[in-house]
Coordinates of C-alpha atoms in Angstrom, one line a residue:
Chain A
M213 CA -33.0 4.3 -36.3
D214 CA -31.7 1.6 -38.7
L215 CA -28.7 -0.3 -37.4
T216 CA -26.1 -3.1 -38.3
L217 CA -25.4 -5.4 -35.3
K218 CA -22.5 -7.8 -35.4
I219 CA -23.3 -10.2 -32.4
W220 CA -21.2 -12.8 -30.8
R221 CA -23.3 -16.1 -31.0
Q222 CA -21.9 -19.3 -29.4
E223 CA -24.1 -22.6 -29.0
N224 CA -22.9 -23.7 -25.4
R225 CA -19.7 -23.3 -23.4
T226 CA -17.5 -25.7 -25.6
A227 CA -18.8 -24.8 -28.9
K228 CA -16.8 -22.5 -31.2
G229 CA -18.6 -18.9 -31.7
R230 CA -18.7 -16.7 -34.4
F231 CA -20.3 -13.2 -35.1
E232 CA -23.4 -12.9 -36.6
T233 CA -24.7 -9.6 -38.7
Y234 CA -27.9 -8.6 -38.4
L235 CA -30.0 -5.6 -39.4
V236 CA -32.7 -3.8 -37.3
R237 CA -35.1 -1.1 -38.4
G238 CA -37.2 1.8 -37.0
I239 CA -35.8 1.7 -33.7
S240 CA -36.7 4.5 -31.5
P241 CA -33.8 6.5 -30.2
D242 CA -35.8 6.7 -26.7
S243 CA -35.7 2.7 -26.5
S244 CA -33.2 1.2 -24.1
F245 CA -30.3 -1.0 -25.5
F246 CA -32.2 -4.3 -24.3
E247 CA -35.6 -3.1 -25.9
M248 CA -33.6 -2.7 -29.2
L249 CA -32.3 -6.4 -28.8
D250 CA -35.7 -7.4 -27.8
V251 CA -37.0 -6.1 -31.2
L252 CA -34.0 -8.0 -32.9
N253 CA -35.0 -11.1 -30.7
Q254 CA -38.9 -10.8 -31.9
Q255 CA -37.8 -10.6 -35.7
L256 CA -35.5 -13.9 -34.8
V257 CA -38.4 -15.7 -33.3
D258 CA -40.6 -14.6 -36.3
K259 CA -38.1 -16.4 -38.4
F260 CA -37.9 -19.6 -36.5
E261 CA -34.4 -18.5 -35.7
M262 CA -32.8 -18.8 -32.0
P263 CA -33.1 -15.5 -30.2
V264 CA -29.8 -14.0 -28.9
C265 CA -29.3 -14.8 -25.4
F266 CA -28.2 -11.9 -23.0
D267 CA -28.5 -11.7 -19.1
H268 CA -30.4 -9.0 -17.7
D269 CA -33.0 -8.8 -14.6
C270 CA -34.1 -5.5 -13.3
R271 CA -33.2 -3.4 -16.3
E272 CA -33.4 -0.5 -13.5
G273 CA -29.5 -0.5 -13.3
I274 CA -29.2 -1.7 -9.6
C275 CA -29.1 -5.6 -9.8
G276 CA -25.8 -6.3 -11.9
A277 CA -27.1 -9.1 -14.0
C278 CA -26.5 -7.4 -17.4
G279 CA -23.4 -6.6 -19.3
L280 CA -22.5 -6.4 -22.8
Y281 CA -19.0 -5.2 -24.1
I282 CA -20.5 -2.7 -26.8
N283 CA -18.2 -1.1 -29.4
G284 CA -15.0 -1.8 -27.3
R285 CA -16.4 -0.6 -23.8
P286 CA -18.4 -2.5 -21.4
H287 CA -21.9 -1.3 -21.0
G288 CA -21.3 0.7 -24.0
P289 CA -20.6 4.3 -24.7
D290 CA -22.4 6.1 -21.9
S291 CA -20.6 6.6 -18.7
A292 CA -21.6 5.3 -15.0
V293 CA -24.7 3.3 -16.5
T294 CA -25.4 -0.4 -16.8
T295 CA -26.1 -2.0 -20.4
C296 CA -30.0 -1.7 -19.3
Q297 CA -29.9 2.2 -18.6
L298 CA -27.9 2.5 -21.9
H299 CA -30.4 4.2 -24.5
M300 CA -30.1 4.1 -28.4
R301 CA -30.0 8.0 -28.6
K302 CA -26.3 7.5 -27.8
F303 CA -25.9 5.9 -31.4
K304 CA -26.3 7.3 -34.6
D305 CA -28.8 6.4 -37.5
G306 CA -26.9 3.7 -39.7
D307 CA -24.4 2.8 -36.8
T308 CA -22.8 -0.4 -36.9
I309 CA -22.9 -1.9 -33.2
T310 CA -20.5 -4.6 -32.1
I311 CA -21.6 -6.7 -29.1
E312 CA -19.4 -9.2 -27.5
P313 CA -19.7 -11.1 -24.0
W314 CA -17.3 -10.2 -21.1
R315 CA -14.1 -11.9 -21.9
A316 CA -12.0 -13.3 -19.2
K317 CA -10.7 -16.8 -18.2
P318 CA -12.7 -16.9 -15.0
F319 CA -16.1 -15.8 -16.9
P320 CA -16.5 -18.8 -19.3
I321 CA -19.3 -18.1 -21.7
I322 CA -22.5 -20.3 -21.0
R323 CA -24.4 -18.9 -24.4
D324 CA -24.1 -16.0 -27.0
L325 CA -23.5 -13.1 -24.7
V326 CA -24.0 -14.8 -21.5
V327 CA -21.1 -15.4 -19.3
D328 CA -20.7 -17.4 -16.1
R329 CA -19.9 -15.0 -13.2
T330 CA -19.9 -17.6 -10.3
A331 CA -16.1 -16.9 -9.7
F332 CA -17.2 -13.4 -8.2
D333 CA -19.5 -15.5 -5.7
K334 CA -16.5 -17.6 -5.2
I335 CA -14.6 -14.5 -4.1
I336 CA -17.4 -13.6 -1.6
E337 CA -17.7 -17.0 -0.4
A338 CA -14.2 -16.8 0.5
G339 CA -14.6 -13.7 3.0
G340 CA -16.9 -11.3 1.6
Y341 CA -19.3 -11.3 4.7
I342 CA -19.6 -10.7 8.3
S343 CA -19.8 -13.8 10.5
V344 CA -19.5 -12.2 14.2
N345 CA -22.6 -12.5 16.3
T346 CA -24.1 -8.9 16.1
G347 CA -27.1 -9.9 18.4
G348 CA -30.5 -8.2 18.2
V349 CA -31.2 -5.2 16.3
P350 CA -29.2 -2.3 17.6
D351 CA -30.0 1.1 18.8
G352 CA -29.5 3.4 15.6
N353 CA -26.7 5.1 16.6
A354 CA -25.3 2.9 19.6
I355 CA -22.0 2.1 17.5
P356 CA -20.8 5.8 16.4
I357 CA -19.2 5.8 13.0
P358 CA -17.8 8.8 11.3
K359 CA -19.4 10.1 8.7
K360 CA -16.4 10.1 6.4
N361 CA -16.1 6.3 6.9
A362 CA -19.8 5.6 6.5
D363 CA -19.7 7.3 3.1
V364 CA -16.5 5.6 1.8
A365 CA -18.3 2.2 3.1
M366 CA -21.3 3.3 1.3
D367 CA -19.7 4.2 -1.9
A368 CA -18.0 0.9 -2.1
A369 CA -21.0 -0.9 -1.3
S370 CA -22.8 0.4 -4.2
C371 CA -20.8 -2.1 -6.3
I372 CA -23.3 -4.5 -7.9
G373 CA -20.9 -7.0 -9.2
C374 CA -21.6 -6.8 -12.7
G375 CA -17.9 -7.5 -13.7
A376 CA -17.5 -4.6 -16.1
C377 CA -14.2 -4.0 -14.3
V378 CA -12.6 -7.5 -15.6
A379 CA -14.3 -6.8 -18.8
A380 CA -12.5 -3.4 -19.2
C381 CA -9.3 -4.3 -17.7
K382 CA -6.7 -5.3 -20.5
N383 CA -5.5 -7.7 -17.6
A384 CA -8.6 -9.1 -16.8
S385 CA -8.0 -8.4 -13.2
A386 CA -10.9 -8.2 -10.6
M387 CA -9.1 -6.1 -8.2
L388 CA -12.0 -3.2 -8.2
F389 CA -14.7 -5.5 -7.5
V390 CA -12.8 -7.0 -4.8
S391 CA -11.4 -4.0 -3.5
A392 CA -15.2 -2.6 -3.3
K393 CA -16.0 -5.6 -1.1
V394 CA -13.1 -5.6 1.1
S395 CA -13.6 -1.7 1.5
Q396 CA -17.2 -1.8 2.5
Y397 CA -16.5 -3.7 5.6
A398 CA -13.0 -2.5 6.4
M399 CA -14.3 1.2 7.1
L400 CA -16.9 -0.2 9.5
P401 CA -16.6 -1.4 13.3
Q402 CA -18.2 -4.6 12.4
G403 CA -16.2 -5.5 9.3
K404 CA -12.9 -4.7 11.1
V405 CA -13.3 -7.9 13.4
E406 CA -12.5 -10.2 10.4
A407 CA -10.8 -7.7 8.3
K408 CA -7.5 -9.5 8.4
E409 CA -8.7 -13.1 7.4
R410 CA -11.1 -11.4 4.9
V411 CA -8.8 -9.7 2.9
K412 CA -6.1 -12.5 2.8
K413 CA -8.7 -15.1 1.7
M414 CA -10.7 -13.3 -0.8
I415 CA -7.2 -12.0 -2.5
A416 CA -6.1 -15.7 -2.5
E417 CA -9.3 -16.6 -4.1
M418 CA -9.0 -14.2 -6.7
D419 CA -5.5 -15.1 -7.7
E420 CA -6.5 -19.0 -7.5
L421 CA -9.5 -18.2 -10.1
G422 CA -7.1 -17.0 -12.8
F423 CA -7.9 -13.0 -12.8
G424 CA -5.0 -11.1 -13.9
N425 CA -3.0 -8.5 -12.0
C426 CA -3.9 -5.0 -11.6
T427 CA -1.4 -2.7 -13.3
N428 CA -3.1 0.7 -12.0
T429 CA -4.5 1.5 -15.8
G430 CA -7.6 3.1 -14.6
A431 CA -10.0 1.5 -17.3
C432 CA -12.3 -0.2 -14.4
E433 CA -12.7 3.0 -12.7
A434 CA -13.8 4.7 -16.0
E435 CA -16.3 1.7 -16.8
C436 CA -17.4 1.0 -13.5
P437 CA -21.4 1.8 -13.8
K438 CA -21.4 2.6 -10.0
E439 CA -18.0 5.0 -10.3
I440 CA -16.3 2.6 -7.8
S441 CA -13.1 4.4 -7.5
L442 CA -9.2 3.4 -7.6
S443 CA -8.6 4.4 -3.9
H444 CA -10.6 1.4 -3.1
I445 CA -7.8 -0.7 -4.8
A446 CA -5.0 1.2 -2.6
R447 CA -7.0 0.7 0.4
L448 CA -7.0 -3.1 -0.7
N449 CA -3.4 -3.2 -1.0
R450 CA -2.9 -1.3 2.5
E451 CA -5.6 -3.9 4.4
L452 CA -3.5 -6.8 2.4
Y453 CA 0.1 -5.4 4.0
A454 CA -1.3 -4.7 7.2
A455 CA -2.9 -8.3 7.4
K456 CA 0.5 -9.8 6.1
I457 CA 2.8 -8.0 8.1
L458 CA 1.5 -6.5 11.1
Chain B
M276 CA 5.7 -12.7 4.5
R277 CA 6.3 -15.6 2.3
T278 CA 2.7 -15.6 1.2
L279 CA 2.5 -11.9 0.7
F280 CA 4.8 -12.3 -2.3
S281 CA 3.2 -15.2 -3.7
S282 CA 0.1 -13.3 -4.0
S283 CA -0.6 -11.2 -7.1
V284 CA -0.6 -7.9 -4.6
G285 CA 2.7 -9.1 -3.1
K286 CA 4.6 -9.6 -6.4
K287 CA 3.1 -6.0 -7.4
L288 CA 4.6 -4.7 -4.0
I289 CA 7.9 -6.1 -5.1
M290 CA 7.4 -4.3 -8.9
S291 CA 6.8 -1.0 -7.2
L292 CA 9.5 -0.9 -4.5
A293 CA 11.8 -2.3 -7.1
G294 CA 10.7 0.4 -9.5
L295 CA 11.3 3.1 -7.0
F296 CA 15.0 2.0 -6.5
L297 CA 15.6 2.1 -10.1
I298 CA 13.8 5.8 -10.3
T299 CA 16.1 6.9 -7.7
F300 CA 19.0 5.4 -9.3
L301 CA 18.2 7.1 -12.5
V302 CA 18.5 10.4 -10.8
V303 CA 22.1 9.8 -9.2
H304 CA 23.3 8.1 -12.8
L305 CA 21.7 11.7 -14.5
G306 CA 23.3 13.8 -12.0
I307 CA 26.8 12.2 -12.9
N308 CA 26.3 12.2 -16.8
L309 CA 25.5 15.7 -16.6
L310 CA 29.1 16.4 -15.4
L311 CA 30.0 15.7 -19.2
F312 CA 28.7 19.1 -19.9
M313 CA 31.4 20.7 -17.8
D314 CA 34.2 22.6 -19.6
S315 CA 37.0 19.6 -18.7
T316 CA 36.3 16.0 -18.5
E317 CA 38.0 15.6 -15.0
P318 CA 34.8 16.1 -13.1
F319 CA 33.2 13.2 -14.8
N320 CA 36.1 11.0 -14.7
I321 CA 36.6 11.4 -11.2
A322 CA 33.2 11.0 -10.3
A323 CA 32.8 7.8 -12.7
H324 CA 36.1 6.4 -10.6
F325 CA 34.2 6.8 -7.5
M326 CA 31.4 5.0 -8.8
A327 CA 33.4 2.3 -9.8
T328 CA 35.8 1.8 -6.6
N329 CA 34.0 3.1 -3.5
L330 CA 33.3 -0.2 -1.5
V331 CA 29.8 1.2 -0.3
I332 CA 28.9 1.9 -4.4
K333 CA 30.1 -1.4 -5.1
V334 CA 27.8 -3.4 -2.7
F335 CA 25.0 -0.9 -4.2
E336 CA 26.0 -2.2 -7.6
I337 CA 25.1 -5.7 -6.9
V338 CA 22.0 -4.4 -5.0
L339 CA 20.9 -2.5 -8.2
F340 CA 21.6 -5.4 -10.5
G341 CA 19.5 -7.9 -7.8
I342 CA 16.7 -5.1 -7.8
F343 CA 16.8 -4.8 -11.6
F344 CA 16.4 -8.7 -12.0
L345 CA 13.6 -8.7 -9.7
H346 CA 11.6 -5.7 -11.2
M347 CA 12.4 -7.8 -14.6
I348 CA 11.4 -11.3 -13.4
Y349 CA 8.1 -10.2 -11.6
G350 CA 7.2 -8.1 -14.5
L351 CA 7.7 -10.9 -16.6
I352 CA 5.6 -13.4 -14.1
L353 CA 2.6 -10.7 -14.1
S354 CA 2.5 -10.1 -17.5
V355 CA 2.5 -13.8 -18.5
Q356 CA -0.6 -14.3 -15.7
N357 CA -2.1 -11.2 -17.4
M358 CA -2.0 -12.6 -21.0
L359 CA -3.4 -16.1 -19.6
A360 CA -6.3 -14.3 -17.8
R361 CA -7.9 -13.6 -21.2
P362 CA -7.2 -16.3 -23.6
V363 CA -10.0 -15.1 -26.0
G364 CA -9.5 -11.4 -26.9
Y365 CA -12.2 -8.7 -28.2
R366 CA -12.7 -8.1 -31.7
K367 CA -13.4 -4.3 -31.2
A368 CA -10.4 -2.9 -29.4
N369 CA -10.8 -1.5 -26.1
H370 CA -11.9 2.2 -26.1
S371 CA -12.3 2.7 -22.2
Q372 CA -10.6 5.9 -21.2
K373 CA -7.4 5.0 -19.3
S374 CA -3.8 5.9 -18.8
F375 CA -2.4 5.9 -22.4
F376 CA 1.2 5.0 -21.2
S377 CA -0.1 2.1 -19.1
K378 CA -1.2 0.3 -21.9
Y379 CA 2.6 -0.2 -23.1
M380 CA 4.5 -1.1 -20.1
F381 CA 5.3 -4.6 -21.4
H382 CA 6.3 -3.2 -24.8
T383 CA 8.6 -0.5 -23.3
A384 CA 10.0 -2.9 -21.0
I385 CA 11.3 -5.1 -23.9
I386 CA 13.0 -1.7 -25.5
L387 CA 14.9 -1.0 -22.5
L388 CA 15.9 -4.5 -21.8
I389 CA 17.4 -4.5 -25.2
F390 CA 18.9 -1.1 -25.1
L391 CA 20.4 -1.7 -21.2
G392 CA 22.0 -4.8 -22.9
L393 CA 23.5 -2.6 -25.6
H394 CA 24.2 0.3 -23.1
L395 CA 26.0 -2.1 -20.6
L396 CA 28.1 -3.6 -23.3
D397 CA 29.0 -0.2 -24.7
F398 CA 30.3 1.5 -21.4
Y399 CA 30.1 -0.9 -18.3
I400 CA 31.5 -3.8 -20.1
K401 CA 33.8 -2.2 -22.5
S402 CA 35.7 0.0 -19.8
K403 CA 35.5 -2.8 -16.9
F404 CA 36.4 -5.8 -18.6
L405 CA 37.6 -5.0 -22.2
G406 CA 40.1 -2.1 -21.5
G407 CA 38.0 0.0 -24.0
A408 CA 39.1 3.2 -21.8
D409 CA 42.6 4.8 -22.0
T410 CA 44.1 5.6 -18.6
I411 CA 44.9 8.9 -17.6
I412 CA 46.5 10.8 -14.7
I413 CA 44.9 13.4 -12.2
D414 CA 46.8 14.6 -9.3
G415 CA 49.0 11.6 -9.4
E416 CA 46.2 9.2 -9.3
E417 CA 45.2 6.9 -12.4
Y418 CA 41.7 7.3 -13.8
H419 CA 40.0 5.7 -17.0
D420 CA 39.3 8.0 -19.5
L421 CA 35.5 7.4 -19.4
A422 CA 34.6 10.6 -20.5
T423 CA 36.6 10.2 -23.9
L424 CA 34.9 6.9 -24.3
V425 CA 31.6 8.4 -24.1
I426 CA 32.1 11.4 -26.5
E427 CA 33.6 9.1 -28.8
R428 CA 31.0 6.8 -28.9
F429 CA 28.3 9.4 -29.4
Q430 CA 30.2 11.0 -32.6
I431 CA 28.3 8.1 -34.4
G432 CA 24.8 8.8 -35.7
W433 CA 23.1 5.7 -35.4
V434 CA 24.1 5.0 -31.8
V435 CA 22.5 8.6 -31.0
I436 CA 19.3 7.5 -32.8
I437 CA 19.2 4.3 -30.9
Y438 CA 19.7 6.2 -27.7
V439 CA 17.0 8.6 -28.3
I440 CA 14.5 5.8 -29.2
A441 CA 15.3 4.0 -26.1
L442 CA 15.2 7.1 -24.1
F443 CA 11.5 7.7 -25.4
G444 CA 10.6 4.1 -24.0
L445 CA 12.0 5.1 -20.6
G446 CA 10.0 8.2 -20.6
F447 CA 6.7 6.3 -21.3
H448 CA 7.8 3.6 -18.9
L449 CA 8.6 6.0 -16.1
H450 CA 5.4 8.3 -17.0
H451 CA 3.1 5.4 -15.8
G452 CA 5.5 3.8 -13.6
F453 CA 6.2 6.5 -11.0
Q454 CA 2.6 7.0 -10.1
S455 CA 1.6 3.4 -10.4
A456 CA 4.3 2.6 -7.6
F457 CA 2.7 5.1 -5.3
Q458 CA -1.0 3.4 -5.8
T459 CA 0.3 -0.3 -5.5
L460 CA 2.1 0.8 -2.0
G461 CA -1.6 1.9 -1.1
L462 CA -0.9 5.6 -1.3
N463 CA -4.0 7.0 -2.6
H464 CA -5.3 10.4 -1.4
P465 CA -7.6 13.1 -2.8
V466 CA -4.9 15.9 -2.2
Y467 CA -1.7 13.9 -2.9
T468 CA -2.3 11.8 -5.6
P469 CA -2.7 14.5 -7.9
I470 CA 0.5 16.2 -6.8
I471 CA 2.4 12.4 -7.3
K472 CA 1.0 12.2 -10.6
F473 CA 2.0 15.4 -11.6
L474 CA 5.6 14.7 -10.2
G475 CA 5.6 11.4 -12.0
V476 CA 5.2 13.4 -15.5
L477 CA 7.4 16.0 -14.4
Y478 CA 10.1 13.4 -13.5
S479 CA 9.6 11.3 -16.7
I480 CA 9.9 14.5 -18.8
V481 CA 13.1 15.9 -16.7
V482 CA 14.9 12.4 -16.9
T483 CA 14.0 11.5 -20.5
L484 CA 15.2 14.8 -21.8
G485 CA 18.2 15.1 -19.4
F486 CA 19.6 11.7 -20.6
M487 CA 18.8 12.5 -24.4
A488 CA 20.6 15.8 -24.2
I489 CA 24.1 13.8 -23.4
P490 CA 24.2 11.8 -26.8
V491 CA 22.5 14.7 -28.9
L492 CA 24.6 17.6 -27.6
I493 CA 27.7 15.6 -27.7
Y494 CA 27.0 14.7 -31.4
F495 CA 26.3 18.3 -32.5
L496 CA 28.7 20.1 -30.0
K497 CA 32.1 18.1 -29.5

């Protein structure tokens, strides 16, 4: 496959970025999107040019490090996959592919396609944990948890914090991420102890960091590589009302 | 409670509750408007008179203006925050699959605000403060002849066109707003949410066509 790539290049946080156009030839349709970018970077290195910076770690779709905004969609044209699990067979020979970094005020660009997602860590630090003393390893089924609740908590816990929800949202809202992190604890007895404080603090931190407000467009749910559902956002709302009013 | 409404979710709660109130109001409004299609103008004039003079309704009128104002102000605050959350946009337009009408809530809100100004000036202010409606006697009591005012207004082609365009804006706004209000309230359920979404679509179509029928049919029939 021969492809034209339009890629956002930016030297550092403060530099004015620009789009650069590159040509890559002979890409296998079975290669991953990152393998294609590796080919491009090898070309650039061979010409003594700076390679394109992008975040990646496991390349197995489970770490949440990668994330590119490809042709107007976070993680590209495939559904329920991270960028590293996107394959070139999803594109056609001769295609022009526009690659941009996540765009949101709380996600400043560090370089090229790499953004600083410390904002998500700050939200977690605000309350996305359990600090009750749980003692030693408990007996397997000492605390009975309904299967339904365990399933919902597990679905929420599959969030890898990649930031695609923020990138997809027209308002750059982090509600899907925060709702997943609140839901995974809200459904379990160990998490209920601090549930009220958690939801209040995490939403306050999310607002403080400058994320936008959810308008229930559903773009986040459509782009989430882990298919986190909007129902978690409804639960987040319920949790906050309960914490503030009751 | 104060801190609830200063949070993003709290502001949205206000938006959704106010929106649901306005959704309910539109049903009452449409119900009275449809009286215009009765053979005589009397039922409409009596209903309009009741709405303008009944003490409970008068209190609700103030509540309605207040709630509309809240919906507008909070919508504006949230929208400005949303725009600030992404100072540099994408080159390639967003292709994420999402509810189509949700993209244009702010745009349709602007259309509706301008329309509401015109609409209030047209009937509410004209009849209440400018003496735009003649007085008629029904069963020995004085009534404003609002029906004639409405019918005369909708003889003008461009007025009808403005109303029809604005009502499309209303339909678009309600299409997303109805189901969105329930999601914000935290009501999301595998069985009931699809029903709510269906009712929202049905509501927005019925209300839009219902309101549209009034200027259009008056223009062509009366």
